[in-house]
Tab-separated table of C-alpha atoms and ligand atoms in Angstrom:
chain	number	residue	atom	x	y	z
E	1	MET	CA	-1.656	-5.472	14.059
E	2	ARG	CA	-3.646	-7.385	11.343
E	3	VAL	CA	-2.626	-6.860	7.863
E	4	GLU	CA	-4.343	-8.367	4.659
E	5	LEU	CA	-3.512	-7.709	1.058
E	6	ILE	CA	-6.836	-7.802	-0.428
E	7	PRO	CA	-7.247	-10.242	-3.398
E	8	SER	CA	-7.532	-8.737	-6.805
E	9	SER	CA	-8.287	-11.908	-8.737
E	10	GLN	CA	-11.399	-14.049	-8.967
E	11	PRO	CA	-11.291	-16.576	-7.642
E	12	ALA	CA	-8.720	-15.398	-5.091
E	13	SER	CA	-5.267	-16.600	-6.001
E	14	ASP	CA	-1.673	-15.432	-5.433
E	15	ARG	CA	-1.895	-13.586	-8.642
E	16	GLN	CA	-1.866	-9.872	-7.767
E	17	PHE	CA	-3.161	-7.388	-10.134
E	18	LEU	CA	-4.059	-4.384	-7.908
E	19	VAL	CA	-2.758	-3.004	-4.540
E	20	SER	CA	-4.706	-2.399	-1.427
E	21	TYR	CA	-3.858	-3.523	2.245
E	22	LEU	CA	-6.284	-3.593	5.050
E	23	ILE	CA	-4.931	-2.900	8.493
E	24	ASP	CA	-6.903	-3.544	11.535
E	25	ASP	CA	-10.063	-3.185	9.442
E	26	ARG	CA	-10.396	0.601	9.748
E	27	LEU	CA	-7.325	1.601	7.646
E	28	ALA	CA	-6.424	1.066	4.288
E	29	ILE	CA	-3.151	1.465	2.286
E	30	ASP	CA	-3.906	2.172	-1.479
E	31	ALA	CA	-7.288	1.558	-3.237
E	32	GLY	CA	-6.460	-0.842	-6.013
E	33	SER	CA	-8.744	-3.582	-4.709
E	34	ILE	CA	-10.548	-2.257	-1.728
E	35	GLY	CA	-13.761	-1.506	-3.747
E	36	LEU	CA	-13.839	-5.120	-4.857
E	37	LEU	CA	-14.397	-6.537	-1.413
E	38	ALA	CA	-17.518	-8.568	-1.662
E	39	ASP	CA	-18.474	-8.064	1.851
E	40	LEU	CA	-19.673	-4.515	1.931
E	41	GLY	CA	-19.605	-4.275	5.601
E	42	ARG	CA	-15.867	-4.716	5.428
E	43	GLN	CA	-15.709	-1.767	2.992
E	44	GLU	CA	-17.844	0.369	5.182
E	45	ALA	CA	-15.665	-0.268	8.193
E	46	VAL	CA	-12.728	1.493	6.382
E	47	GLU	CA	-12.336	5.139	7.704
E	48	HIS	CA	-8.928	6.107	6.349
E	49	VAL	CA	-7.525	5.352	3.032
E	50	PHE	CA	-3.777	6.316	2.508
E	51	ILE	CA	-2.704	6.566	-1.225
E	52	THR	CA	1.145	6.018	-1.787
E	53	HIS	CA	1.022	7.315	-5.380
E	54	GLN	CA	-1.339	7.842	-8.210
E	55	HIS	CA	-0.558	4.636	-10.403
E	56	ILE	CA	-3.653	2.879	-11.536
E	57	ASP	CA	-3.076	-0.364	-9.845
E	58	HIS	CA	-2.958	1.741	-6.428
E	59	ILE	CA	-6.377	3.684	-7.133
E	60	ALA	CA	-8.320	1.517	-9.598
E	61	SER	CA	-11.220	0.919	-7.242
E	62	LEU	CA	-11.120	4.169	-5.271
E	63	PRO	CA	-14.144	5.601	-7.116
E	64	ILE	CA	-16.137	2.389	-6.774
E	65	PHE	CA	-15.126	2.025	-2.974
E	66	LEU	CA	-16.350	5.659	-2.395
E	67	GLU	CA	-19.557	5.155	-4.150
E	68	ASN	CA	-20.055	1.860	-2.222
E	69	VAL	CA	-19.577	3.372	1.204
E	70	TYR	CA	-21.068	6.839	0.782
E	71	GLU	CA	-24.067	7.608	3.047
E	72	PRO	CA	-25.762	11.015	3.384
E	73	GLY	CA	-24.574	13.145	6.374
E	74	PRO	CA	-21.226	14.418	7.999
E	75	LYS	CA	-19.520	11.011	8.299
E	76	SER	CA	-17.117	10.331	5.473
E	77	VAL	CA	-13.950	8.392	4.383
E	78	GLU	CA	-10.770	10.287	4.614
E	79	VAL	CA	-8.369	10.045	1.764
E	80	LEU	CA	-4.590	10.762	2.788
E	81	ALA	CA	-1.938	11.417	0.355
E	82	ASP	CA	0.769	13.804	-0.837
E	83	PRO	CA	-0.919	17.061	-1.986
E	84	THR	CA	0.155	16.576	-5.510
E	85	VAL	CA	-1.595	13.181	-5.593
E	86	LEU	CA	-4.695	14.509	-4.124
E	87	GLN	CA	-4.556	17.143	-7.131
E	88	PHE	CA	-4.224	14.290	-9.516
E	89	LEU	CA	-7.253	12.541	-8.075
E	90	HIS	CA	-9.284	15.654	-8.618
E	91	ASN	CA	-8.043	16.614	-12.088
E	92	ASP	CA	-7.931	13.207	-13.526
E	93	LEU	CA	-10.462	11.079	-11.755
E	94	PHE	CA	-13.003	12.923	-9.952
E	95	ASN	CA	-13.416	15.494	-12.800
E	96	GLY	CA	-16.946	15.181	-13.745
E	97	ARG	CA	-16.032	13.025	-16.730
E	98	ILE	CA	-14.447	9.849	-15.658
E	99	TRP	CA	-16.505	9.997	-12.338
E	100	PRO	CA	-18.567	12.773	-10.593
E	101	ASP	CA	-16.426	15.578	-8.954
E	102	PHE	CA	-16.767	14.244	-5.537
E	103	LEU	CA	-14.842	16.995	-4.153
E	104	ALA	CA	-17.113	19.808	-5.655
E	105	LEU	CA	-20.230	17.740	-4.598
E	106	SER	CA	-18.779	17.585	-0.982
E	107	THR	CA	-20.020	19.941	1.689
E	108	PRO	CA	-19.088	19.882	5.335
E	109	ASP	CA	-22.558	18.430	6.273
E	110	ASP	CA	-22.359	15.821	3.522
E	111	PRO	CA	-19.067	14.910	2.164
E	112	PHE	CA	-18.253	12.181	-0.267
E	113	LEU	CA	-14.710	12.163	0.896
E	114	ILE	CA	-12.472	14.298	3.096
E	115	THR	CA	-8.816	14.827	1.841
E	116	VAL	CA	-5.913	15.248	4.023
E	117	PRO	CA	-2.434	16.114	2.766
E	118	LEU	CA	0.523	13.983	3.902
E	119	GLU	CA	3.803	15.344	4.407
E	120	ALA	CA	7.136	13.392	4.259
E	121	GLU	CA	8.367	12.130	7.676
E	122	GLN	CA	5.411	13.775	9.350
E	123	THR	CA	3.570	11.099	11.402
E	124	VAL	CA	-0.082	11.109	11.544
E	125	GLU	CA	-2.252	9.104	13.937
E	126	ARG	CA	-5.521	7.285	12.691
E	127	ALA	CA	-7.453	4.360	13.935
E	128	GLY	CA	-5.060	3.906	16.967
E	129	LEU	CA	-2.097	3.525	14.662
E	130	THR	CA	0.537	5.884	13.770
E	131	VAL	CA	1.530	6.213	10.087
E	132	THR	CA	4.776	7.832	8.949
E	133	PRO	CA	5.223	8.524	5.247
E	134	ILE	CA	8.816	8.192	3.909
E	135	PRO	CA	9.553	9.031	0.160
E	136	VAL	CA	10.878	6.094	-1.637
E	137	SER	CA	12.510	5.815	-5.335
E	138	HIS	CA	9.760	5.019	-7.919
E	139	ALA	CA	9.026	6.436	-11.525
E	140	VAL	CA	6.653	9.013	-9.870
E	141	PRO	CA	6.999	10.497	-6.354
E	142	THR	CA	5.850	7.939	-3.918
E	143	LEU	CA	5.537	7.519	-0.168
E	144	GLY	CA	6.257	4.378	1.552
E	145	LEU	CA	4.506	3.995	4.838
E	146	VAL	CA	5.523	2.719	8.251
E	147	VAL	CA	2.608	1.711	10.465
E	148	ASP	CA	2.985	1.213	14.228
E	149	ASP	CA	0.394	0.254	16.869
E	150	GLY	CA	2.686	0.693	19.820
E	151	GLU	CA	3.524	-3.132	19.984
E	152	SER	CA	4.697	-3.900	16.494
E	153	ALA	CA	5.541	-1.850	13.494
E	154	VAL	CA	5.245	-2.955	9.784
E	155	ALA	CA	6.571	-1.133	6.675
E	156	PHE	CA	4.887	-0.731	3.359
E	157	PRO	CA	7.442	0.704	0.961
E	158	SER	CA	4.868	0.672	-1.893
E	159	ASP	CA	6.286	0.594	-5.497
E	160	THR	CA	10.151	1.417	-5.363
E	161	GLY	CA	13.404	0.295	-6.660
E	162	PRO	CA	16.779	0.654	-4.759
E	163	THR	CA	16.114	3.404	-2.020
E	164	ASP	CA	18.033	4.453	1.012
E	165	ARG	CA	16.142	6.898	3.380
E	166	LEU	CA	13.432	4.316	4.182
E	167	TRP	CA	15.961	1.899	5.463
E	168	ASP	CA	17.698	4.426	7.484
E	169	TYR	CA	14.474	5.299	9.024
E	170	LEU	CA	13.727	1.699	9.825
E	171	ALA	CA	16.949	1.057	11.425
E	172	GLY	CA	15.667	3.155	14.265
E	173	VAL	CA	12.281	1.445	14.643
E	174	GLU	CA	12.710	-1.059	17.406
E	175	ARG	CA	9.471	-2.676	16.918
E	176	LEU	CA	9.679	-3.372	13.174
E	177	ARG	CA	8.388	-6.918	12.550
E	178	ALA	CA	7.874	-6.976	8.729
E	179	VAL	CA	8.500	-5.315	5.429
E	180	PHE	CA	6.087	-5.871	2.438
E	181	LEU	CA	8.537	-5.192	-0.308
E	182	GLU	CA	8.049	-5.514	-4.001
E	183	VAL	CA	9.649	-7.431	-6.689
E	184	SER	CA	7.962	-6.532	-10.070
E	185	PHE	CA	10.397	-8.124	-12.617
E	186	PRO	CA	12.699	-11.074	-12.934
E	187	ASP	CA	16.426	-10.383	-13.291
E	188	SER	CA	16.215	-10.799	-17.112
E	189	MET	CA	14.176	-7.594	-17.100
E	190	ALA	CA	16.449	-5.631	-14.656
E	191	GLU	CA	16.922	-2.738	-17.251
E	192	LEU	CA	13.110	-2.132	-17.388
E	193	ALA	CA	12.865	-2.580	-13.562
E	194	GLY	CA	15.555	0.256	-13.478
E	195	LEU	CA	13.916	2.537	-15.741
E	196	SER	CA	10.428	2.177	-14.177
E	197	GLY	CA	11.541	2.392	-10.539
E	198	HIS	CA	10.859	-1.203	-9.556
E	199	HIS	CA	12.930	-4.107	-8.129
E	200	CYS	CA	14.110	-7.226	-9.873
E	201	THR	CA	15.067	-10.032	-7.790
E	202	THR	CA	18.823	-9.025	-7.443
E	203	THR	CA	17.947	-5.458	-6.285
E	204	PHE	CA	15.441	-6.811	-3.945
E	205	ALA	CA	18.054	-8.867	-2.381
E	206	ALA	CA	20.454	-6.103	-2.012
E	207	GLU	CA	17.874	-4.075	-0.033
E	208	LEU	CA	17.780	-6.743	2.624
E	209	ALA	CA	21.486	-6.328	3.126
E	210	LYS	CA	20.976	-2.664	3.554
E	211	LEU	CA	18.675	-3.001	6.604
E	212	GLN	CA	20.312	-5.875	8.295
E	213	ARG	CA	17.416	-6.698	10.514
E	214	ASP	CA	15.747	-9.863	11.662
E	215	VAL	CA	12.237	-9.228	10.207
E	216	ARG	CA	9.857	-10.965	7.813
E	217	TRP	CA	10.339	-9.825	4.146
E	218	ILE	CA	6.941	-10.517	2.411
E	219	VAL	CA	7.234	-10.218	-1.326
E	220	VAL	CA	4.500	-8.397	-3.133
E	221	HIS	CA	3.738	-6.814	-6.568
E	222	ARG	CA	5.156	-9.637	-8.663
E	223	LYS	CA	3.870	-8.841	-12.126
E	224	PRO	CA	1.580	-11.750	-12.955
E	225	ARG	CA	3.313	-12.797	-16.170
E	226	TYR	CA	6.589	-13.150	-14.331
E	227	ALA	CA	5.528	-14.251	-10.988
E	228	GLU	CA	6.716	-17.810	-11.164
E	229	GLN	CA	10.064	-16.713	-12.587
E	230	ILE	CA	10.616	-14.305	-9.797
E	231	ALA	CA	9.815	-17.130	-7.308
E	232	ALA	CA	12.252	-19.416	-8.767
E	233	GLU	CA	14.993	-16.767	-8.560
E	234	LEU	CA	14.056	-15.921	-4.969
E	235	ALA	CA	14.081	-19.710	-4.096
E	236	ALA	CA	17.562	-20.068	-5.771
E	237	LEU	CA	18.947	-17.274	-3.561
E	238	ALA	CA	17.448	-19.016	-0.413
E	239	LEU	CA	17.346	-15.659	1.494
E	240	PRO	CA	16.290	-16.108	5.130
E	241	ASN	CA	12.981	-14.769	6.276
E	242	VAL	CA	11.590	-14.135	2.845
E	243	GLU	CA	8.179	-15.263	1.779
E	244	LEU	CA	5.659	-14.714	-0.978
E	245	VAL	CA	2.518	-12.731	-0.036
E	246	GLN	CA	-0.665	-14.715	0.045
E	247	PRO	CA	-3.573	-12.311	-0.862
E	248	GLY	CA	-6.467	-12.706	1.426
E	249	GLN	CA	-4.273	-14.203	4.217
E	250	VAL	CA	-4.531	-12.212	7.593
E	251	TYR	CA	-1.100	-11.541	8.933
E	252	GLU	CA	-1.060	-10.910	12.567
E	253	PHE	CA	1.921	-9.057	14.076
E	254	LEU	CA	2.403	-9.181	17.745
E	255	ALA	CA	4.845	-7.846	20.325
E	256	PRO	CA	7.594	-10.487	21.157
E	257	GLY	CA	6.460	-12.651	23.967
E	258	HIS	CA	2.908	-12.958	22.832
U	1	ZN	ZN1	3.640	2.488	-9.286
U	2	ZN	ZN1	2.127	-0.650	-8.512
């Protein structure tokens, strides 16, 4: 499985303002930066966009992306999310004011997007991958996603503070290779992290202990203003298998023995 966190700064840097992962070219998780890819062919290759929750850093470029890849005819991008999130997208984004009402304008022969409701713990198959949504613990209802290609599985908890069900579920996922877990705040802002449903460095470290697995922990979602402080705190903890994400880098996860 190939995974890339799409850069959201220009020029590309390790500063992350927005969230979009591209998986095996055809599947995306969140639409914060997917519409910013300079290579339009890469945008056009994306067939399925999973939205974990409606916060703007996760949907910011969705209208632009859909505009970029639209072509007349029955073929269309699929947007998959919890039904309430799909409703928010319609009411608050594709409402004829912020952006055209792509849902009302869509017909079966010529859709701008196709929406598919996701249900917690109900696995869906797309682009040769299985994707299982697991609710996590954020300020608004949010679905973490576990993606499996049959050889390796990777977890994308999205925005979350301390949570439990995801780790219980992952304990049973033999092929798990990596978790892209957030640390939004440094420990000096632990209270705000708690109020907003995010991790600070200390609560992040506690999650690793809950899973107790030999997997790569790839740190994402550091608020740019605190990114260096978080990096220093993580370095001081010297946790094994923890690395900072490099936006634009392609991570390849293979079955053992490859
Ligand atoms: Zn959020
Ligand atoms: Zn976020």
